[in-house]
Amino acid sequence: MPELKVEVIPEGTVIDHIPSGKWLKVIEILGLTKPNGGTLLIASNVPSKKLGRKDIVKVEGRYLSEEEVNKIALIAPLATVNIVRDYRIVEKFNVEIPDEIVGILRCPNPNCVSNHEHVTPKFRVESREPLKLRCHYCERTVEGDDILGNI
Amino acid sequence: MDWKGRDVISVRDFSKEDIEFVLKVAERLEEELKEKGSLDYARGKILATLFFEPSTRTRLSFESAMYRLGGSVIGFSSASSTSVKKGESLADTIKTVEQYSDVIVIRHPMEGAARLAAEVAEVPVINAGDGSNQHPTQTLLDLYTMKRAFGRIDGLTIGLLGDLKYGRTVHSLAEALAFYDVELYLISPELLRMPKHIIGELREKGLEVHETTDLEDVIPELDVLYVTRIQRERFPDEEEYLKVKGSYQVNLSVLKNAKERLRVMHPLPRVDEIHPEVDKSEHALYFRQVFSGVPVRMTLLGLTLGVL
Ligand SMILES: Nc1ncnc2c1ncn2[C@@H]1O[C@H](COP(=O)(O)OP(=O)(O)OP(=O)(O)O)[C@@H](O)[C@H]1O
Ligand SMILES: [Mg+2]
Ligand SMILES: [Zn+2]
């Protein structure tokens, strides 16, 4: 019997294994905060074997694509995504860090043009393990806490 | 590679073939210019030089290059005389200026400004320095100067001297040299060593890289000594700065043990890291280096305009 901490949904997407406290960032990044965005079920600070504590976000009536969900990989690298149809999980995948990070992270370089002009910040992923990004504009690299601190 | 309409923003965008091609065309243009005095490839074309930050040298070099190609130049040399002061966005400035010109050269105090300008503009954009990030035409003219002086870059033993930690010029130069079969000596005070990740990249690409703090020790090995300025701000105290500055000054006595063919380069302006007594020696290549800026920039203007 699956652990159903929040209500079941008939159709939609369950994003599981989000680090505790990050659910709000997740729905912001995925653009799910809009009033017409459909019903969301949130469980926060749920006990988890893998993470100690975790958040779960359930999106009713929408199937998120891998590409869409990969945007949360920087803050929820271990998230698993479950596609629910007719109350059952029909598909499950892990998020993956995409090759390019667009619009999620601010450049930590205060003198980077992306912090002064009206542009969407953009980074290329130079390495995944350890995670290293390079700003498309100022060409500086960003690593570690500088990544999380600027999301 | 189709050069027409291409932007020149960062050394990172270049392949070895791109670099070799630019150097070859520059050589051709230099010869042609010597023969004919002036050329007319860019007749009827207009270059806009947008210098949001002053830089006499680079701006004059670009303007000279455009005139020598037969084109004309418009532009400004400081942001204070423009509508930027009134709060205009960079994107709007670029979109306006490109209505008046066929190619844009931009120098801007913010990192990434040239990349942004290139994204906004339809006409080609050439980066003449974006904050502490890139200055690709300097790197290309440095390579060109070496190639002209030695006939080749492969096989050279090159010393980079001075502030290797913060100096963007030496970082891009080293990255570009990684395309070649050269041996590098990185000569700097302990405090200003080249960042480990850059050295790692260079070694990964197969370069033999040596680090040292002692100039006199390695000078007999070198074919090229590329000198850069050490800035006082980098040091915690005056005493330490003076000590370091003294031990890295290139003068005739330091050059006594150098190979006859050693050539000394410097991106200029220099303060006192090369003694003026070196100017008259066979070793001095830095004024020739300034001259190289013109054929190299003619090449980049001509290629991106699609007129060569
Ligand atoms: N119909 C449903 N409606 C809402 N949530 C569901 C539904 N079915 C499963 N879930 C939730 O989806 C997540 C994954 O369920 P699953 O049964 O695959 O658990 P699991 O075996 O622990 O998977 P994992 O190894 O990914 O942790 C759980 O959080 C579960 O509560
Ligand atoms: Mg589970
Ligand atoms: Zn940046």
CSV table of C-alpha atoms and ligand atoms in Angstrom, one decimal:
chain,number,residue,atom,x,y,z
A,1,MET,CA,0.0,0.0,0.0
A,2,PRO,CA,1.6,3.3,-1.0
A,3,GLU,CA,2.0,6.0,1.7
A,4,LEU,CA,-0.6,8.5,0.8
A,5,LYS,CA,0.2,11.5,3.0
A,6,VAL,CA,-2.0,13.8,1.1
A,7,GLU,CA,-5.1,13.0,-0.7
A,8,VAL,CA,-5.1,11.0,-3.8
A,9,ILE,CA,-5.6,12.6,-7.1
A,10,PRO,CA,-7.4,11.0,-10.0
A,11,GLU,CA,-5.2,12.6,-12.7
A,12,GLY,CA,-2.1,14.6,-12.6
A,13,THR,CA,1.5,14.8,-11.5
A,14,VAL,CA,3.1,14.0,-8.1
A,15,ILE,CA,6.5,15.5,-7.4
A,16,ASP,CA,8.0,13.6,-4.6
A,17,HIS,CA,11.3,13.9,-2.7
A,18,ILE,CA,11.5,17.6,-2.7
A,19,PRO,CA,13.9,18.8,0.0
A,20,SER,CA,11.9,19.9,3.1
A,21,GLY,CA,10.8,23.6,2.8
A,22,LYS,CA,11.3,23.9,-0.9
A,23,TRP,CA,7.8,23.3,-2.1
A,24,LEU,CA,7.1,27.0,-2.6
A,25,LYS,CA,10.2,27.5,-4.7
A,26,VAL,CA,9.2,24.4,-6.7
A,27,ILE,CA,5.7,25.7,-7.6
A,28,GLU,CA,7.1,29.1,-8.3
A,29,ILE,CA,9.7,27.8,-10.8
A,30,LEU,CA,7.1,25.6,-12.4
A,31,GLY,CA,4.7,28.6,-12.7
A,32,LEU,CA,2.0,26.8,-10.7
A,33,THR,CA,1.2,29.8,-8.5
A,34,LYS,CA,-1.2,31.4,-10.9
A,35,PRO,CA,-4.8,31.5,-9.7
A,36,ASN,CA,-6.0,29.6,-12.7
A,37,GLY,CA,-3.2,27.1,-12.4
A,38,GLY,CA,-5.4,24.3,-11.1
A,39,THR,CA,-5.6,22.5,-7.7
A,40,LEU,CA,-2.4,21.9,-5.9
A,41,LEU,CA,-2.0,19.6,-2.9
A,42,ILE,CA,1.0,20.3,-0.8
A,43,ALA,CA,2.6,18.1,1.9
A,44,SER,CA,5.5,19.7,3.7
A,45,ASN,CA,8.0,18.3,6.2
A,46,VAL,CA,6.8,14.7,5.7
A,47,PRO,CA,9.0,12.0,7.2
A,48,SER,CA,11.0,10.2,4.5
A,49,LYS,CA,13.4,7.3,4.5
A,50,LYS,CA,15.6,8.9,1.8
A,51,LEU,CA,15.7,12.5,2.9
A,52,GLY,CA,14.7,12.5,6.6
A,53,ARG,CA,12.0,15.1,5.8
A,54,LYS,CA,10.6,16.0,2.4
A,55,ASP,CA,8.0,18.0,0.7
A,56,ILE,CA,5.5,16.6,-1.9
A,57,VAL,CA,3.6,18.6,-4.4
A,58,LYS,CA,0.6,17.2,-6.3
A,59,VAL,CA,-0.7,18.9,-9.3
A,60,GLU,CA,-4.2,17.9,-10.2
A,61,GLY,CA,-5.3,17.6,-13.8
A,62,ARG,CA,-1.9,18.5,-15.3
A,63,TYR,CA,0.8,16.3,-16.7
A,64,LEU,CA,4.1,17.9,-16.4
A,65,SER,CA,6.7,17.0,-19.0
A,66,GLU,CA,10.2,16.0,-18.2
A,67,GLU,CA,11.5,19.2,-19.7
A,68,GLU,CA,9.2,21.3,-17.5
A,69,VAL,CA,10.1,19.5,-14.3
A,70,ASN,CA,13.8,19.5,-15.0
A,71,LYS,CA,13.7,23.2,-14.2
A,72,ILE,CA,13.5,22.3,-10.5
A,73,ALA,CA,16.6,20.0,-10.6
A,74,LEU,CA,18.8,22.7,-9.1
A,75,ILE,CA,16.8,22.9,-5.9
A,76,ALA,CA,15.4,19.4,-5.8
A,77,PRO,CA,18.0,17.2,-7.5
A,78,LEU,CA,16.6,14.0,-6.0
A,79,ALA,CA,12.9,14.7,-6.9
A,80,THR,CA,10.9,11.9,-8.5
A,81,VAL,CA,8.0,12.7,-10.7
A,82,ASN,CA,5.0,10.4,-10.9
A,83,ILE,CA,2.3,10.7,-13.5
A,84,VAL,CA,-1.1,9.6,-12.2
A,85,ARG,CA,-3.9,8.5,-14.4
A,86,ASP,CA,-7.0,7.0,-13.1
A,87,TYR,CA,-5.6,7.0,-9.5
A,88,ARG,CA,-2.6,5.0,-10.5
A,89,ILE,CA,1.0,5.8,-11.2
A,90,VAL,CA,1.5,5.1,-14.9
A,91,GLU,CA,4.9,6.7,-15.3
A,92,LYS,CA,7.8,7.7,-13.0
A,93,PHE,CA,11.0,9.6,-13.7
A,94,ASN,CA,13.8,11.3,-11.9
A,95,VAL,CA,14.6,15.0,-12.6
A,96,GLU,CA,17.7,15.7,-14.5
A,97,ILE,CA,19.8,18.8,-14.6
A,98,PRO,CA,19.3,20.3,-18.1
A,99,ASP,CA,22.2,21.6,-20.3
A,100,GLU,CA,21.0,25.1,-19.9
A,101,ILE,CA,19.4,26.9,-16.9
A,102,VAL,CA,17.2,29.7,-18.1
A,103,GLY,CA,15.6,32.2,-15.8
A,104,ILE,CA,15.8,30.3,-12.5
A,105,LEU,CA,19.0,31.5,-11.1
A,106,ARG,CA,20.3,35.1,-10.7
A,107,CYS,CA,23.9,35.7,-11.6
A,108,PRO,CA,25.9,36.2,-8.3
A,109,ASN,CA,28.3,38.6,-10.1
A,110,PRO,CA,27.0,42.0,-9.1
A,111,ASN,CA,28.6,43.6,-12.2
A,112,CYS,CA,27.0,41.1,-14.6
A,113,VAL,CA,24.9,42.9,-17.2
A,114,SER,CA,22.1,40.4,-16.5
A,115,ASN,CA,21.6,42.1,-13.1
A,116,HIS,CA,21.2,45.5,-14.6
A,117,GLU,CA,19.4,45.2,-17.9
A,118,HIS,CA,16.1,43.6,-18.7
A,119,VAL,CA,17.4,40.1,-19.6
A,120,THR,CA,16.6,36.6,-18.6
A,121,PRO,CA,19.6,35.1,-16.8
A,122,LYS,CA,21.0,32.1,-18.6
A,123,PHE,CA,23.7,29.5,-17.6
A,124,ARG,CA,25.4,26.6,-19.3
A,125,VAL,CA,26.0,23.5,-17.2
A,126,GLU,CA,29.7,22.9,-17.3
A,127,SER,CA,29.7,20.0,-14.9
A,128,ARG,CA,27.0,18.1,-13.0
A,129,GLU,CA,29.2,16.4,-10.3
A,130,PRO,CA,30.1,18.7,-8.7
A,131,LEU,CA,27.6,21.1,-10.2
A,132,LYS,CA,29.2,24.0,-12.0
A,133,LEU,CA,27.4,26.6,-14.1
A,134,ARG,CA,28.8,29.3,-16.4
A,135,CYS,CA,26.9,32.5,-16.9
A,136,HIS,CA,26.0,33.1,-20.5
A,137,TYR,CA,26.7,36.8,-20.1
A,138,CYS,CA,29.6,37.5,-17.8
A,139,GLU,CA,31.1,34.0,-18.4
A,140,ARG,CA,31.9,33.5,-14.7
A,141,THR,CA,31.3,30.1,-13.1
A,142,VAL,CA,29.0,29.5,-10.2
A,143,GLU,CA,29.3,26.6,-7.8
A,144,GLY,CA,28.0,25.3,-4.5
A,145,ASP,CA,26.2,27.6,-2.2
A,146,ASP,CA,26.3,30.4,-4.8
A,147,ILE,CA,23.9,28.4,-6.8
A,148,LEU,CA,21.4,27.7,-4.1
A,149,GLY,CA,21.7,31.2,-2.6
A,150,ASN,CA,20.7,32.8,-5.9
A,151,ILE,CA,17.7,30.9,-6.9
B,1,MET,CA,32.7,29.2,-41.0
B,2,ASP,CA,30.7,32.1,-42.5
B,3,TRP,CA,32.1,35.3,-41.0
B,4,LYS,CA,29.6,37.7,-42.5
B,5,GLY,CA,27.3,38.9,-39.7
B,6,ARG,CA,29.2,37.0,-37.0
B,7,ASP,CA,29.8,38.6,-33.6
B,8,VAL,CA,33.2,38.7,-31.9
B,9,ILE,CA,32.4,38.5,-28.2
B,10,SER,CA,34.7,36.0,-26.5
B,11,VAL,CA,37.7,33.9,-27.1
B,12,ARG,CA,35.6,31.0,-26.0
B,13,ASP,CA,33.6,31.2,-29.1
B,14,PHE,CA,36.6,30.6,-31.3
B,15,SER,CA,38.0,27.4,-32.7
B,16,LYS,CA,41.7,27.0,-33.7
B,17,GLU,CA,40.6,27.2,-37.3
B,18,ASP,CA,38.9,30.6,-36.6
B,19,ILE,CA,42.0,32.0,-35.0
B,20,GLU,CA,44.3,30.7,-37.8
B,21,PHE,CA,42.0,32.2,-40.4
B,22,VAL,CA,42.0,35.6,-38.8
B,23,LEU,CA,45.8,35.6,-38.5
B,24,LYS,CA,46.1,34.6,-42.1
B,25,VAL,CA,43.8,37.3,-43.4
B,26,ALA,CA,45.4,39.9,-41.2
B,27,GLU,CA,48.8,39.1,-42.7
B,28,ARG,CA,47.4,39.5,-46.1
B,29,LEU,CA,45.8,42.8,-45.3
B,30,GLU,CA,48.9,44.1,-43.6
B,31,GLU,CA,50.9,43.4,-46.8
B,32,GLU,CA,48.3,44.9,-49.0
B,33,LEU,CA,48.1,48.0,-46.8
B,34,LYS,CA,51.9,48.4,-47.0
B,35,GLU,CA,51.7,48.2,-50.8
B,36,LYS,CA,48.8,50.5,-51.4
B,37,GLY,CA,48.7,52.8,-48.3
B,38,SER,CA,45.0,52.5,-47.9
B,39,LEU,CA,42.3,50.0,-48.9
B,40,ASP,CA,38.7,50.4,-49.9
B,41,TYR,CA,37.0,47.2,-49.0
B,42,ALA,CA,34.7,48.9,-46.5
B,43,ARG,CA,33.8,51.9,-48.7
B,44,GLY,CA,30.4,53.2,-47.8
B,45,LYS,CA,30.3,51.2,-44.6
B,46,ILE,CA,29.9,52.8,-41.2
B,47,LEU,CA,31.4,51.6,-37.9
B,48,ALA,CA,29.8,52.8,-34.7
B,49,THR,CA,32.2,52.8,-31.7
B,50,LEU,CA,30.3,52.8,-28.4
B,51,PHE,CA,32.7,53.4,-25.6
B,52,PHE,CA,30.7,53.5,-22.4
B,53,GLU,CA,34.0,53.5,-20.7
B,54,PRO,CA,37.1,55.4,-21.9
B,55,SER,CA,39.9,53.6,-23.7
B,56,THR,CA,41.8,55.7,-26.0
B,57,ARG,CA,44.1,53.0,-27.3
B,58,THR,CA,41.5,50.4,-28.3
B,59,ARG,CA,39.1,53.0,-29.7
B,60,LEU,CA,41.7,54.7,-31.9
B,61,SER,CA,43.0,51.4,-33.1
B,62,PHE,CA,39.5,50.4,-34.2
B,63,GLU,CA,38.8,53.7,-35.8
B,64,SER,CA,42.2,53.7,-37.6
B,65,ALA,CA,41.4,50.1,-38.8
B,66,MET,CA,38.0,51.2,-40.2
B,67,TYR,CA,39.5,54.2,-42.0
B,68,ARG,CA,42.3,52.2,-43.4
B,69,LEU,CA,39.6,49.8,-44.8
B,70,GLY,CA,38.0,52.8,-46.5
B,71,GLY,CA,35.0,53.0,-44.2
B,72,SER,CA,33.8,55.7,-41.9
B,73,VAL,CA,33.3,55.9,-38.1
B,74,ILE,CA,30.7,57.4,-35.8
B,75,GLY,CA,30.4,57.0,-32.1
B,76,PHE,CA,31.0,58.2,-28.6
B,77,SER,CA,33.9,57.8,-26.2
B,78,SER,CA,32.2,58.1,-22.8
B,79,ALA,CA,28.8,57.3,-21.5
B,80,SER,CA,28.3,60.7,-20.0
B,81,SER,CA,27.7,62.3,-23.4
B,82,THR,CA,24.8,59.9,-24.2
B,83,SER,CA,21.2,59.2,-23.4
B,84,VAL,CA,22.4,56.4,-21.2
B,85,LYS,CA,22.8,59.1,-18.6
B,86,LYS,CA,19.1,59.7,-18.9
B,87,GLY,CA,18.5,56.0,-18.1
B,88,GLU,CA,18.2,54.5,-21.5
B,89,SER,CA,18.7,50.7,-21.5
B,90,LEU,CA,21.6,49.2,-23.3
B,91,ALA,CA,19.2,47.3,-25.6
B,92,ASP,CA,17.6,50.5,-26.7
B,93,THR,CA,20.9,52.3,-27.3
B,94,ILE,CA,22.0,49.3,-29.5
B,95,LYS,CA,18.8,49.2,-31.4
B,96,THR,CA,19.1,52.9,-32.1
B,97,VAL,CA,22.7,52.9,-33.1
B,98,GLU,CA,22.4,50.0,-35.5
B,99,GLN,CA,20.0,52.1,-37.6
B,100,TYR,CA,23.0,54.3,-38.3
B,101,SER,CA,25.7,51.7,-38.8
B,102,ASP,CA,26.9,48.4,-40.4
B,103,VAL,CA,29.0,47.2,-37.5
B,104,ILE,CA,29.2,48.0,-33.8
B,105,VAL,CA,32.3,48.0,-31.5
B,106,ILE,CA,31.4,48.2,-27.9
B,107,ARG,CA,33.4,48.7,-24.7
B,108,HIS,CA,31.3,48.6,-21.5
B,109,PRO,CA,32.1,48.5,-17.8
B,110,MET,CA,29.7,45.5,-17.2
B,111,GLU,CA,30.6,41.9,-17.8
B,112,GLY,CA,28.3,40.4,-20.5
B,113,ALA,CA,27.3,43.8,-22.0
B,114,ALA,CA,28.8,42.8,-25.4
B,115,ARG,CA,27.0,39.5,-25.5
B,116,LEU,CA,23.8,41.2,-24.7
B,117,ALA,CA,24.4,43.9,-27.4
B,118,ALA,CA,25.1,41.1,-29.9
B,119,GLU,CA,21.8,39.4,-29.0
B,120,VAL,CA,19.9,42.6,-29.6
B,121,ALA,CA,21.6,43.9,-32.7
B,122,GLU,CA,21.1,42.6,-36.2
B,123,VAL,CA,24.5,44.0,-37.3
B,124,PRO,CA,27.7,42.4,-36.1
B,125,VAL,CA,29.0,43.4,-32.7
B,126,ILE,CA,32.7,43.3,-31.7
B,127,ASN,CA,33.6,43.3,-28.0
B,128,ALA,CA,36.3,45.8,-27.2
B,129,GLY,CA,36.2,44.9,-23.5
B,130,ASP,CA,33.3,44.0,-21.2
B,131,GLY,CA,34.3,44.8,-17.6
B,132,SER,CA,36.7,42.3,-16.3
B,133,ASN,CA,35.5,39.6,-18.7
B,134,GLN,CA,36.7,39.5,-22.3
B,135,HIS,CA,38.8,41.5,-24.7
B,136,PRO,CA,39.1,39.1,-27.6
B,137,THR,CA,40.7,41.5,-30.2
B,138,GLN,CA,43.6,42.0,-27.7
B,139,THR,CA,44.1,38.2,-27.6
B,140,LEU,CA,44.0,37.9,-31.4
B,141,LEU,CA,46.5,40.7,-31.9
B,142,ASP,CA,48.8,39.2,-29.3
B,143,LEU,CA,48.8,35.9,-31.2
B,144,TYR,CA,49.3,37.8,-34.5
B,145,THR,CA,52.2,39.6,-33.1
B,146,MET,CA,53.9,36.4,-32.0
B,147,LYS,CA,53.1,34.7,-35.3
B,148,ARG,CA,54.6,37.7,-37.3
B,149,ALA,CA,57.7,37.8,-35.1
B,150,PHE,CA,58.5,34.1,-35.1
B,151,GLY,CA,56.7,32.9,-38.2
B,152,ARG,CA,54.8,30.4,-36.1
B,153,ILE,CA,53.3,30.0,-32.6
B,154,ASP,CA,53.8,26.2,-32.3
B,155,GLY,CA,57.1,25.4,-30.5
B,156,LEU,CA,57.4,28.7,-28.7
B,157,THR,CA,58.3,28.9,-25.0
B,158,ILE,CA,56.2,31.7,-23.5
B,159,GLY,CA,56.5,33.4,-20.2
B,160,LEU,CA,53.5,35.2,-18.7
B,161,LEU,CA,54.6,37.7,-16.1
B,162,GLY,CA,52.8,39.8,-13.5
B,163,ASP,CA,49.3,39.7,-12.2
B,164,LEU,CA,48.2,36.3,-13.4
B,165,LYS,CA,45.4,36.1,-10.9
B,166,TYR,CA,43.1,39.0,-11.9
B,167,GLY,CA,44.6,39.8,-15.4
B,168,ARG,CA,41.9,39.1,-17.9
B,169,THR,CA,44.4,39.6,-20.8
B,170,VAL,CA,46.6,36.8,-19.7
B,171,HIS,CA,43.7,34.5,-19.0
B,172,SER,CA,42.3,34.8,-22.5
B,173,LEU,CA,45.8,34.7,-24.0
B,174,ALA,CA,46.6,31.5,-22.1
B,175,GLU,CA,43.3,29.9,-23.1
B,176,ALA,CA,44.0,30.7,-26.8
B,177,LEU,CA,47.6,29.5,-26.5
B,178,ALA,CA,46.1,26.2,-25.4
B,179,PHE,CA,45.3,25.6,-29.1
B,180,TYR,CA,49.0,25.5,-29.9
B,181,ASP,CA,51.9,23.4,-29.0
B,182,VAL,CA,53.6,25.8,-26.7
B,183,GLU,CA,55.4,25.6,-23.3
B,184,LEU,CA,54.2,28.1,-20.7
B,185,TYR,CA,56.0,29.6,-17.8
B,186,LEU,CA,53.7,31.4,-15.4
B,187,ILE,CA,55.8,33.9,-13.5
B,188,SER,CA,54.1,35.8,-10.7
B,189,PRO,CA,54.2,36.6,-7.0
B,190,GLU,CA,52.7,34.0,-4.8
B,191,LEU,CA,49.7,36.2,-4.1
B,192,LEU,CA,48.9,36.7,-7.8
B,193,ARG,CA,49.2,33.1,-9.2
B,194,MET,CA,47.0,32.1,-12.0
B,195,PRO,CA,43.8,30.5,-10.7
B,196,LYS,CA,44.1,26.7,-10.4
B,197,HIS,CA,41.1,26.0,-12.6
B,198,ILE,CA,42.7,27.8,-15.5
B,199,ILE,CA,46.0,26.0,-15.1
B,200,GLY,CA,44.0,22.7,-14.8
B,201,GLU,CA,42.3,23.5,-18.1
B,202,LEU,CA,45.6,24.3,-19.8
B,203,ARG,CA,47.2,21.1,-18.7
B,204,GLU,CA,44.1,19.1,-19.7
B,205,LYS,CA,44.5,20.5,-23.2
B,206,GLY,CA,48.1,19.2,-23.2
B,207,LEU,CA,50.1,22.3,-22.5
B,208,GLU,CA,53.3,22.0,-20.5
B,209,VAL,CA,52.8,24.6,-17.7
B,210,HIS,CA,55.4,25.6,-15.1
B,211,GLU,CA,54.8,28.0,-12.3
B,212,THR,CA,57.5,30.1,-10.7
B,213,THR,CA,58.0,33.3,-8.7
B,214,ASP,CA,61.5,33.9,-10.1
B,215,LEU,CA,61.9,35.7,-13.3
B,216,GLU,CA,65.6,35.6,-13.6
B,217,ASP,CA,65.6,31.9,-13.1
B,218,VAL,CA,63.5,31.2,-16.2
B,219,ILE,CA,64.4,34.0,-18.5
B,220,PRO,CA,67.0,32.0,-20.4
B,221,GLU,CA,64.3,29.5,-21.4
B,222,LEU,CA,61.9,32.0,-23.0
B,223,ASP,CA,61.1,33.0,-26.6
B,224,VAL,CA,58.4,35.4,-25.5
B,225,LEU,CA,58.0,37.3,-22.3
B,226,TYR,CA,54.5,38.7,-21.9
B,227,VAL,CA,54.6,41.4,-19.2
B,228,THR,CA,51.5,42.7,-17.4
B,229,ARG,CA,51.1,45.3,-14.7
B,230,ILE,CA,51.0,44.5,-11.0
B,231,GLN,CA,48.5,46.8,-9.3
B,232,ARG,CA,49.1,48.2,-5.8
B,233,GLU,CA,45.5,47.5,-4.8
B,234,ARG,CA,46.2,43.8,-4.8
B,235,PHE,CA,48.6,44.0,-1.9
B,236,PRO,CA,47.9,44.2,1.8
B,237,ASP,CA,50.7,46.7,2.4
B,238,GLU,CA,53.0,49.1,0.6
B,239,GLU,CA,56.2,47.3,1.6
B,240,GLU,CA,55.1,44.0,0.1
B,241,TYR,CA,54.0,45.7,-3.1
B,242,LEU,CA,57.3,47.6,-3.6
B,243,LYS,CA,59.3,44.4,-3.0
B,244,VAL,CA,57.3,42.5,-5.6
B,245,LYS,CA,57.3,45.3,-8.1
B,246,GLY,CA,61.1,45.6,-7.9
B,247,SER,CA,61.7,41.9,-8.5
B,248,TYR,CA,59.6,41.9,-11.7
B,249,GLN,CA,60.9,44.9,-13.5
B,250,VAL,CA,62.2,44.0,-16.9
B,251,ASN,CA,65.4,45.9,-17.7
B,252,LEU,CA,68.5,45.3,-19.6
B,253,SER,CA,70.3,43.6,-16.8
B,254,VAL,CA,67.5,41.1,-16.4
B,255,LEU,CA,67.6,40.5,-20.2
B,256,LYS,CA,71.4,39.8,-20.1
B,257,ASN,CA,70.7,36.1,-19.7
B,258,ALA,CA,67.9,35.9,-22.3
B,259,LYS,CA,68.1,34.2,-25.7
B,260,GLU,CA,68.9,36.6,-28.4
B,261,ARG,CA,65.6,36.0,-30.0
B,262,LEU,CA,63.6,36.7,-26.9
B,263,ARG,CA,60.8,39.1,-27.6
B,264,VAL,CA,59.1,41.2,-24.8
B,265,MET,CA,55.4,42.0,-25.2
B,266,HIS,CA,53.1,44.1,-23.1
B,267,PRO,CA,49.4,45.0,-23.7
B,268,LEU,CA,50.2,48.6,-22.6
B,269,PRO,CA,49.9,51.1,-21.1
B,270,ARG,CA,53.0,50.2,-19.0
B,271,VAL,CA,54.0,52.0,-15.8
B,272,ASP,CA,57.4,50.9,-14.8
B,273,GLU,CA,57.3,47.1,-15.3
B,274,ILE,CA,59.4,47.5,-18.4
B,275,HIS,CA,62.3,50.0,-18.2
B,276,PRO,CA,62.4,52.4,-21.1
B,277,GLU,CA,66.0,51.4,-21.7
B,278,VAL,CA,64.6,48.2,-23.2
B,279,ASP,CA,62.7,50.1,-25.9
B,280,LYS,CA,65.7,50.4,-28.1
B,281,SER,CA,66.8,46.8,-27.8
B,282,GLU,CA,66.0,44.0,-30.3
B,283,HIS,CA,63.9,42.4,-27.5
B,284,ALA,CA,61.2,45.1,-27.5
B,285,LEU,CA,58.1,43.9,-29.4
B,286,TYR,CA,55.5,46.0,-27.6
B,287,PHE,CA,55.2,48.8,-30.0
B,288,ARG,CA,55.0,46.4,-32.9
B,289,GLN,CA,52.3,44.8,-30.9
B,290,VAL,CA,50.3,48.1,-30.8
B,291,PHE,CA,50.7,48.3,-34.6
B,292,SER,CA,49.3,44.7,-35.0
B,293,GLY,CA,46.1,45.9,-33.5
B,294,VAL,CA,45.3,47.7,-36.8
B,295,PRO,CA,45.5,44.8,-39.3
B,296,VAL,CA,43.8,42.4,-36.9
B,297,ARG,CA,40.9,44.8,-36.3
B,298,MET,CA,40.7,45.5,-40.0
B,299,THR,CA,40.4,41.8,-40.5
B,300,LEU,CA,37.6,41.4,-37.9
B,301,LEU,CA,35.7,44.4,-39.3
B,302,GLY,CA,36.1,43.3,-42.9
B,303,LEU,CA,35.1,39.7,-42.2
B,304,THR,CA,32.1,40.5,-40.1
B,305,LEU,CA,31.0,43.1,-42.6
B,306,GLY,CA,31.4,40.4,-45.3
B,307,VAL,CA,33.5,42.7,-47.5
B,308,LEU,CA,36.9,40.8,-47.7
C,1,LIG,N1,-3.4,8.5,-7.0
C,1,LIG,C1,-2.5,9.2,-6.3
C,1,LIG,N2,-2.8,10.4,-6.0
C,1,LIG,C2,-1.9,11.2,-5.3
C,1,LIG,N3,-0.7,10.8,-4.9
C,1,LIG,C3,-0.3,9.5,-5.2
C,1,LIG,C4,-1.2,8.7,-6.0
C,1,LIG,N4,-0.5,7.5,-6.1
C,1,LIG,C5,0.7,7.6,-5.6
C,1,LIG,N5,0.9,8.8,-5.0
C,1,LIG,C6,2.1,9.4,-4.3
C,1,LIG,O1,3.1,9.4,-5.3
C,1,LIG,C7,4.4,9.1,-4.6
C,1,LIG,C8,5.0,7.9,-5.3
C,1,LIG,O2,4.2,6.8,-5.0
C,1,LIG,P1,4.8,5.3,-5.1
C,1,LIG,O3,3.7,4.4,-4.8
C,1,LIG,O4,5.6,5.1,-6.3
C,1,LIG,O5,5.8,5.3,-3.8
C,1,LIG,P2,7.2,4.7,-3.6
C,1,LIG,O6,7.2,3.3,-4.0
C,1,LIG,O7,7.7,5.2,-2.2
C,1,LIG,O8,8.1,5.5,-4.7
C,1,LIG,P3,9.5,6.1,-4.6
C,1,LIG,O9,10.5,5.0,-4.7
C,1,LIG,O10,9.5,7.1,-5.8
C,1,LIG,O11,9.6,6.8,-3.3
C,1,LIG,C9,4.0,8.9,-3.2
C,1,LIG,O12,4.3,10.1,-2.5
C,1,LIG,C10,2.6,8.6,-3.2
C,1,LIG,O13,2.0,9.0,-2.0
C,2,MG,MG,8.7,6.7,-1.3
C,3,ZN,ZN,26.7,36.7,-15.1
